[in-house]
CSV table of C-alpha atoms in Angstrom, one decimal:
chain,number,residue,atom,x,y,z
A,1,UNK,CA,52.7,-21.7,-0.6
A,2,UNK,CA,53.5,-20.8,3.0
A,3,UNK,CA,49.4,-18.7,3.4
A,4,UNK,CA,48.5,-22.0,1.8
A,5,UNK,CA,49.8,-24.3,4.6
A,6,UNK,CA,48.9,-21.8,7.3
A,7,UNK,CA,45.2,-21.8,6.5
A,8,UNK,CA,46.1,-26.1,6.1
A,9,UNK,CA,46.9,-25.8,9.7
A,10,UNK,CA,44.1,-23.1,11.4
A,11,UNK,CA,41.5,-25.6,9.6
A,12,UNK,CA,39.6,-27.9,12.0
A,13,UNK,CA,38.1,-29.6,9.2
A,14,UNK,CA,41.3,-30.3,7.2
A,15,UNK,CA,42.8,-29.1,3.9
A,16,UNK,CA,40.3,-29.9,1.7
A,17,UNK,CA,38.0,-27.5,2.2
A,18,UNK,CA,40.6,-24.5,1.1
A,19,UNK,CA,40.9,-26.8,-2.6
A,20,UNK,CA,40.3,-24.3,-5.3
A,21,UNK,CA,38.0,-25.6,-8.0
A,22,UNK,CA,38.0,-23.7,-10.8
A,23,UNK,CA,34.8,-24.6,-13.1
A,24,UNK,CA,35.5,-24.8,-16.9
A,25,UNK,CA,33.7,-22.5,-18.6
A,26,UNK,CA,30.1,-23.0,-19.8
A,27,UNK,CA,28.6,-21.2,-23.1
A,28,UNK,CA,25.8,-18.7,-21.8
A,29,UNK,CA,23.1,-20.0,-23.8
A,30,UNK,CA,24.2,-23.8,-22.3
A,31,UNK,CA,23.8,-22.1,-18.6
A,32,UNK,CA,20.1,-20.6,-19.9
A,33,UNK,CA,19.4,-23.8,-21.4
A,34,UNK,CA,20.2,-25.8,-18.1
A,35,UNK,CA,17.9,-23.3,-16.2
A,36,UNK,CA,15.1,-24.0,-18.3
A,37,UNK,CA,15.8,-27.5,-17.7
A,38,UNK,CA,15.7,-27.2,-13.9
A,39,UNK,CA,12.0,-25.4,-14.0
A,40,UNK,CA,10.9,-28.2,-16.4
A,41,UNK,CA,12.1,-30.6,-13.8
A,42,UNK,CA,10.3,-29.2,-10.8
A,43,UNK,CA,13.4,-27.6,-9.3
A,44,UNK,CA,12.9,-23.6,-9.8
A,45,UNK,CA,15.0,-22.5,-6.8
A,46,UNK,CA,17.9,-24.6,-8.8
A,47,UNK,CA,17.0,-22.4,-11.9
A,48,UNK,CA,17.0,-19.5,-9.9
A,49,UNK,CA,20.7,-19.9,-9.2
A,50,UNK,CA,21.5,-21.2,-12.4
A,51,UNK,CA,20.1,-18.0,-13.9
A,52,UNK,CA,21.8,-15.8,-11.0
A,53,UNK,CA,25.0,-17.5,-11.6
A,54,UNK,CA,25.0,-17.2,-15.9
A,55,UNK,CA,24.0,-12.8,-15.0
A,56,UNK,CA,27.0,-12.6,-12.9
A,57,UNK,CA,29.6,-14.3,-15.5
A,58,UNK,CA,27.8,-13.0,-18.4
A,59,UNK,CA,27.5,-9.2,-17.4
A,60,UNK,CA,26.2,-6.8,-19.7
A,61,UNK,CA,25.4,-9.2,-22.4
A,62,UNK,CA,22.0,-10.4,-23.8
A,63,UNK,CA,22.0,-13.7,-22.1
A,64,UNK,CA,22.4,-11.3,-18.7
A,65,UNK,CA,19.4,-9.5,-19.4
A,66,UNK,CA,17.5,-12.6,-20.4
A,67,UNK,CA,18.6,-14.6,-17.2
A,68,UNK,CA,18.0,-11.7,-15.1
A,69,UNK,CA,13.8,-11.9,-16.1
A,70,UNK,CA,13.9,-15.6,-15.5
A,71,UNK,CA,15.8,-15.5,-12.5
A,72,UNK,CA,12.8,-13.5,-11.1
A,73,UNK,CA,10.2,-16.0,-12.6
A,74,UNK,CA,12.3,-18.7,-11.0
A,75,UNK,CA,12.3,-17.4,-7.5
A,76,UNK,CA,8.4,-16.7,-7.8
A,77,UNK,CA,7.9,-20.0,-8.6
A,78,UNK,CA,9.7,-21.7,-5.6
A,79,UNK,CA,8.1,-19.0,-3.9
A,80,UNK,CA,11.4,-17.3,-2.6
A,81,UNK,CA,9.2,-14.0,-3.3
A,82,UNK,CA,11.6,-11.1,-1.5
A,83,UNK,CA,14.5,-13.0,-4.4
A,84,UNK,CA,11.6,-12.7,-6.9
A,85,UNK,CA,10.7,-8.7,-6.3
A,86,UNK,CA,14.4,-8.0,-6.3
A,87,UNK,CA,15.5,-9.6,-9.5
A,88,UNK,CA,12.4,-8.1,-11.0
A,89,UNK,CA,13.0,-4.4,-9.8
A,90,UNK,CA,16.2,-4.8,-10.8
A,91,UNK,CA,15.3,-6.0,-14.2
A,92,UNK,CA,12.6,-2.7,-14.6
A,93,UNK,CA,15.1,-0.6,-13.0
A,94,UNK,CA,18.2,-1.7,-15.6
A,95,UNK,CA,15.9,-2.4,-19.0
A,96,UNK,CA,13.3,0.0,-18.4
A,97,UNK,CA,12.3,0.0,-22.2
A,98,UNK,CA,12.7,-3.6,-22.7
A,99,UNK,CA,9.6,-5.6,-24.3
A,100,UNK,CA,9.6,-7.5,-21.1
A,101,UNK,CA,9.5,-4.4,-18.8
A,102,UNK,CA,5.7,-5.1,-18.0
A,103,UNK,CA,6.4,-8.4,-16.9
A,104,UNK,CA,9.0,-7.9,-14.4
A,105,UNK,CA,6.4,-5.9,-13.1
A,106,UNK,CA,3.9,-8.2,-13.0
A,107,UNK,CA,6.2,-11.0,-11.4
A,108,UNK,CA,7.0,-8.1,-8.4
A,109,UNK,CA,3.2,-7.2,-7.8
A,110,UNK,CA,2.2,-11.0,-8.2
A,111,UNK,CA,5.0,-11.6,-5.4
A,112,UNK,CA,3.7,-9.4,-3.1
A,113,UNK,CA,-0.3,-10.5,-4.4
A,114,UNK,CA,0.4,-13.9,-3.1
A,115,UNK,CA,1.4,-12.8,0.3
A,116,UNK,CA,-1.6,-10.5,0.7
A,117,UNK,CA,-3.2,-11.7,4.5
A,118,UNK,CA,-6.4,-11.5,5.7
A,119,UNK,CA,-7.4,-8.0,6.9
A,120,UNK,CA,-6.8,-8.9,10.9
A,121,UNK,CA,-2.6,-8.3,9.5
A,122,UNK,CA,-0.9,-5.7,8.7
A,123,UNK,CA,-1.8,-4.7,4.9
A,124,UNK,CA,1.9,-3.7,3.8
A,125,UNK,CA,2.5,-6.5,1.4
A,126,UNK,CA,-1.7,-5.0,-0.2
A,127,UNK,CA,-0.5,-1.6,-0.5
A,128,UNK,CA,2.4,-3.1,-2.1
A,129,UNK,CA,0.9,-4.8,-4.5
A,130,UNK,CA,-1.1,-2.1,-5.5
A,131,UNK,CA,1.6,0.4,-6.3
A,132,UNK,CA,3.2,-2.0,-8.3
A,133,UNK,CA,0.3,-3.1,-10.3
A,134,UNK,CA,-1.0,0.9,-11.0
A,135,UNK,CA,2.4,1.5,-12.3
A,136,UNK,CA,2.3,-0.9,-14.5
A,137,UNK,CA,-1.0,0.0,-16.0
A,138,UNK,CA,0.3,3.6,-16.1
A,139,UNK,CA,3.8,3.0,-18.1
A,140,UNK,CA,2.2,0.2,-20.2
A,141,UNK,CA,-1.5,0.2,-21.4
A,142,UNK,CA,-1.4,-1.6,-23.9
A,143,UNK,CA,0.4,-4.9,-22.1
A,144,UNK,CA,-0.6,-8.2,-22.2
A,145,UNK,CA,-1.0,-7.9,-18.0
A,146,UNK,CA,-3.0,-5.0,-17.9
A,147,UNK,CA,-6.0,-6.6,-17.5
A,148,UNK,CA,-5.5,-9.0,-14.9
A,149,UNK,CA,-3.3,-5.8,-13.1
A,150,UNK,CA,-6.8,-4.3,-13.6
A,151,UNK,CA,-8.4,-7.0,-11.5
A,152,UNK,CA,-5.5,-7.2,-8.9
A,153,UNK,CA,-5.7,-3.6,-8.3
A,154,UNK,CA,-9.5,-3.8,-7.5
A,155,UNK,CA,-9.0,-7.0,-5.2
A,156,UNK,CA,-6.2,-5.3,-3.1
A,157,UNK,CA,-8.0,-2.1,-3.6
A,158,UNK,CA,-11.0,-4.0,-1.9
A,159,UNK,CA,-8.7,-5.5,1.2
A,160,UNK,CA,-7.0,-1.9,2.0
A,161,UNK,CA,-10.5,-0.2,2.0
A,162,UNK,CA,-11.4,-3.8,4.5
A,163,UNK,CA,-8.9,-3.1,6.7
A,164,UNK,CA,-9.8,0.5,7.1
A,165,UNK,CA,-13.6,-0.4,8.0
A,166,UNK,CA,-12.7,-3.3,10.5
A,167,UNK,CA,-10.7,-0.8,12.8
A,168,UNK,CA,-13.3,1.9,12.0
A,169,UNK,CA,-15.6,-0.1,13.0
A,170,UNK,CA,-13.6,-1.0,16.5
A,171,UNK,CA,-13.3,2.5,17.0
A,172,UNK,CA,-17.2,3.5,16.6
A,173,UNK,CA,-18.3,0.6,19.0
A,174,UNK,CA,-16.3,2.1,21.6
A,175,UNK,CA,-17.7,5.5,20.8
A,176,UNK,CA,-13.7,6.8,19.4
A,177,UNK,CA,-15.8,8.8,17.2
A,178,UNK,CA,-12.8,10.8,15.9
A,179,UNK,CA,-10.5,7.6,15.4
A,180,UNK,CA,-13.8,5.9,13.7
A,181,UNK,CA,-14.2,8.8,11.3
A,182,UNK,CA,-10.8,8.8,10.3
A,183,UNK,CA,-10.5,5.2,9.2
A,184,UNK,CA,-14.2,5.8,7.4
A,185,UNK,CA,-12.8,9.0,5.7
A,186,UNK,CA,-9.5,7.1,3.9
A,187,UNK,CA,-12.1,4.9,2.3
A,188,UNK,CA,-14.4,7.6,1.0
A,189,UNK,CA,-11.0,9.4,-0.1
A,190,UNK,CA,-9.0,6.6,-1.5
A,191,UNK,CA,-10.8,3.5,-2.0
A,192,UNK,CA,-14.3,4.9,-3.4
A,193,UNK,CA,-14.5,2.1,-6.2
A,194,UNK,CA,-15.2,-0.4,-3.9
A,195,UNK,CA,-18.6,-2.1,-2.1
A,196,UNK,CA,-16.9,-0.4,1.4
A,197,UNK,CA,-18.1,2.9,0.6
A,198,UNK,CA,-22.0,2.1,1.5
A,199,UNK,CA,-21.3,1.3,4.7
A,200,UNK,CA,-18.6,4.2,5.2
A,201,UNK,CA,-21.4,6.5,4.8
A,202,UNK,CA,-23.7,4.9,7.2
A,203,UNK,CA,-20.9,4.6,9.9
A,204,UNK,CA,-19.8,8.2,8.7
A,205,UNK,CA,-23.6,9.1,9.4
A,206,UNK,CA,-23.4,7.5,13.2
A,207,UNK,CA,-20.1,8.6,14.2
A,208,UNK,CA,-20.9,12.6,13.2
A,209,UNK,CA,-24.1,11.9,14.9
A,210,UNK,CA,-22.3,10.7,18.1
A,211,UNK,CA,-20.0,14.1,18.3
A,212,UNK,CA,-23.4,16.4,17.4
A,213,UNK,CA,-21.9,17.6,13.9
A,214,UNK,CA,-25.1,17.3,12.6
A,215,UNK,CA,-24.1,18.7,9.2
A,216,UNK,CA,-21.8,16.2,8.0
A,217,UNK,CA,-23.9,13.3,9.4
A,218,UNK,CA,-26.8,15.1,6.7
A,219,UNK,CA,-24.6,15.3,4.2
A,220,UNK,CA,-23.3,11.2,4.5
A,221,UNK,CA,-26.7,10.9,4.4
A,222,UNK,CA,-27.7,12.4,1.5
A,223,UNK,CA,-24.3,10.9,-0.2
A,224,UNK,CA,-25.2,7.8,0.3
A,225,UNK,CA,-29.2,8.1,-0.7
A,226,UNK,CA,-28.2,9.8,-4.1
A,227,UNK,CA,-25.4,7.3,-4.8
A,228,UNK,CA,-27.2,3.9,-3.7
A,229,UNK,CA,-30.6,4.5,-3.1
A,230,UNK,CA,-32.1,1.0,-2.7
A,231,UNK,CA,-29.2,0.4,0.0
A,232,UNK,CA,-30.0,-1.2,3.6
A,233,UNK,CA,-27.1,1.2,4.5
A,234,UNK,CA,-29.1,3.7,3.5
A,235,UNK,CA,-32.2,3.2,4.9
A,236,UNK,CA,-30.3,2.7,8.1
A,237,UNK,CA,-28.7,5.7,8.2
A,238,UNK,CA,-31.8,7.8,7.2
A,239,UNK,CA,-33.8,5.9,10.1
A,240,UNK,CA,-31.0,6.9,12.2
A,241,UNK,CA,-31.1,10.5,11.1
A,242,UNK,CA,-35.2,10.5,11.5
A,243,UNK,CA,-34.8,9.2,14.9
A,244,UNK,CA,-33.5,12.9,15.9
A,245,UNK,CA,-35.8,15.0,13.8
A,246,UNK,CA,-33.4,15.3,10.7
A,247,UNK,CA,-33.4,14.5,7.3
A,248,UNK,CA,-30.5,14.0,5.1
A,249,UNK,CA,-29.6,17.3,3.2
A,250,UNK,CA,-26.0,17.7,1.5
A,251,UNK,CA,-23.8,20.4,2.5
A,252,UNK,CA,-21.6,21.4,-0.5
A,253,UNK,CA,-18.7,22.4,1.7
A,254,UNK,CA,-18.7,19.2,3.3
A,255,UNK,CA,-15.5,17.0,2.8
A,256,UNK,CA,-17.6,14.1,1.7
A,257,UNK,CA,-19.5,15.9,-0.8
A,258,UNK,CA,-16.1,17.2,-2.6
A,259,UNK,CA,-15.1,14.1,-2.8
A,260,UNK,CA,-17.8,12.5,-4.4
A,261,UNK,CA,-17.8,15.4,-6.8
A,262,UNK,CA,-14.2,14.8,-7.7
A,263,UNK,CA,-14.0,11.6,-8.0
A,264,UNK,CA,-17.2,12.1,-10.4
A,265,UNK,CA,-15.5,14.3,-12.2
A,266,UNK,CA,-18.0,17.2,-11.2
């Protein structure tokens, strides 16, 4: 063919890299079989692609959908883990109802759950995580990965509500009492659950004090007395409070007091 010996002839590195190959066909369950094979061998990135390529010439079938859920667990086992979330959204996204639904979820929040840093780095592969794993204990209570989920959620849950105190806390030493509140008032609002929320209140108890709102520095106060009575946060910030004549005392209007009483269930 004439294109044929004009690409011949543009090609620095000769002819044979334009040879067509055309690979004889292989039985679907032969490809899945092989891509088992390569993860029992040690070589999950080779399964990964083994289990890309049998989706792509098996469309639509059940060896697609099948391939499709290992390709993710494939790529989060060689630790390709932006391959692993998108085979495994796409898996949840295509067999929403399938039996293995809750899995592809799990194998997404694991692969951002691995990558979770320390709280000095940005917390977007946490927060993640956490949406991913509270969906799947909302669409599928009664999985097999609920529990662990469970756990994950209240380990990530634990770094957000971190990261939120360590810049509060950069904030209140500089006396940034606004900025300090506002990291100090997302974990009161959104990471309650966790062993954060003592010391919230204390700094939330030093920081109002610092900008004279003596109400809400009461009410932290009191908050924090009622809730965990026997804690050092406590005492400190009712020493604190005594050191200017005040005692705490809980304003019902107060932001803090709401939500306490909501997330109580009051």
């Amino acid at each position: 063919m004439a294109g044929c010996s004009t690409l011949e002839n543009l090609n620095p590195f000769g002819p044979e890299k334009y040879k067509m190959e055309v690979a004889a066909d292989v039985p679907a369950e032969t490809m899945y079989n092989q891509g088992l094979g390569r993860i029992e061998k040690g070589d999950p990135k080779g399964a990964a692609k083994k289990f890309s390529d049998l989706e792509k010439q098996y469309a639509h079938s059940e060896w697609a959908r099948k391939a499709l859920l290992m390709e993710a667990y494939a790529n989060y086992q060689a630790q390709e883990y932006d391959d692993a979330v998108s085979a495994a959204q796409r898996y949840y996204q295509t067999y929403p109802q399938s039996q293995d639904a809750a899995y592809s979820l799990y194998i997404a929040g694991m692969s951002y759950y691995d990558r979770v840093p320390d709280i000095s780095r940005d917390q977007e592969n946490a927060e993640k995580a956490l949406q991913i794993f509270t969906l799947l204990v909302q669409k599928f209570p009664q999985s097999e990965y609920v529990n662990d989920s469970k756990y994950k959620i209240q380990v990530v849950t634990d770094q957000l509500a971190g990261k939120e105190m360590s810049v509060g806390r950069f904030y209140l030493q500089r006396r940034n009492y606004t900025a300090a509140i506002n990291r100090f008032h997302i974990v009161i609002a959104k990471f309650q659950t966790t062993r954060h929320t003592e010391e919230a209140l204390e700094r939330l108890t030093e920081a109002y004090l610092g900008l004279g709102i003596v109400n809400e520095a009461q009410t932290a106060a009191a908050i924090l007395g009622h809730n965990f009575p026997d804690s050092q946060w406590y005492k400190d910030a009712y020493a604190l409070l005594q050191s200017k004549g005040l005692e705490p005392r809980e304003s019902q209007d107060s932001w803090i007091s709401k939500a306490f009483h909501t997330v109580a269930g009051i």
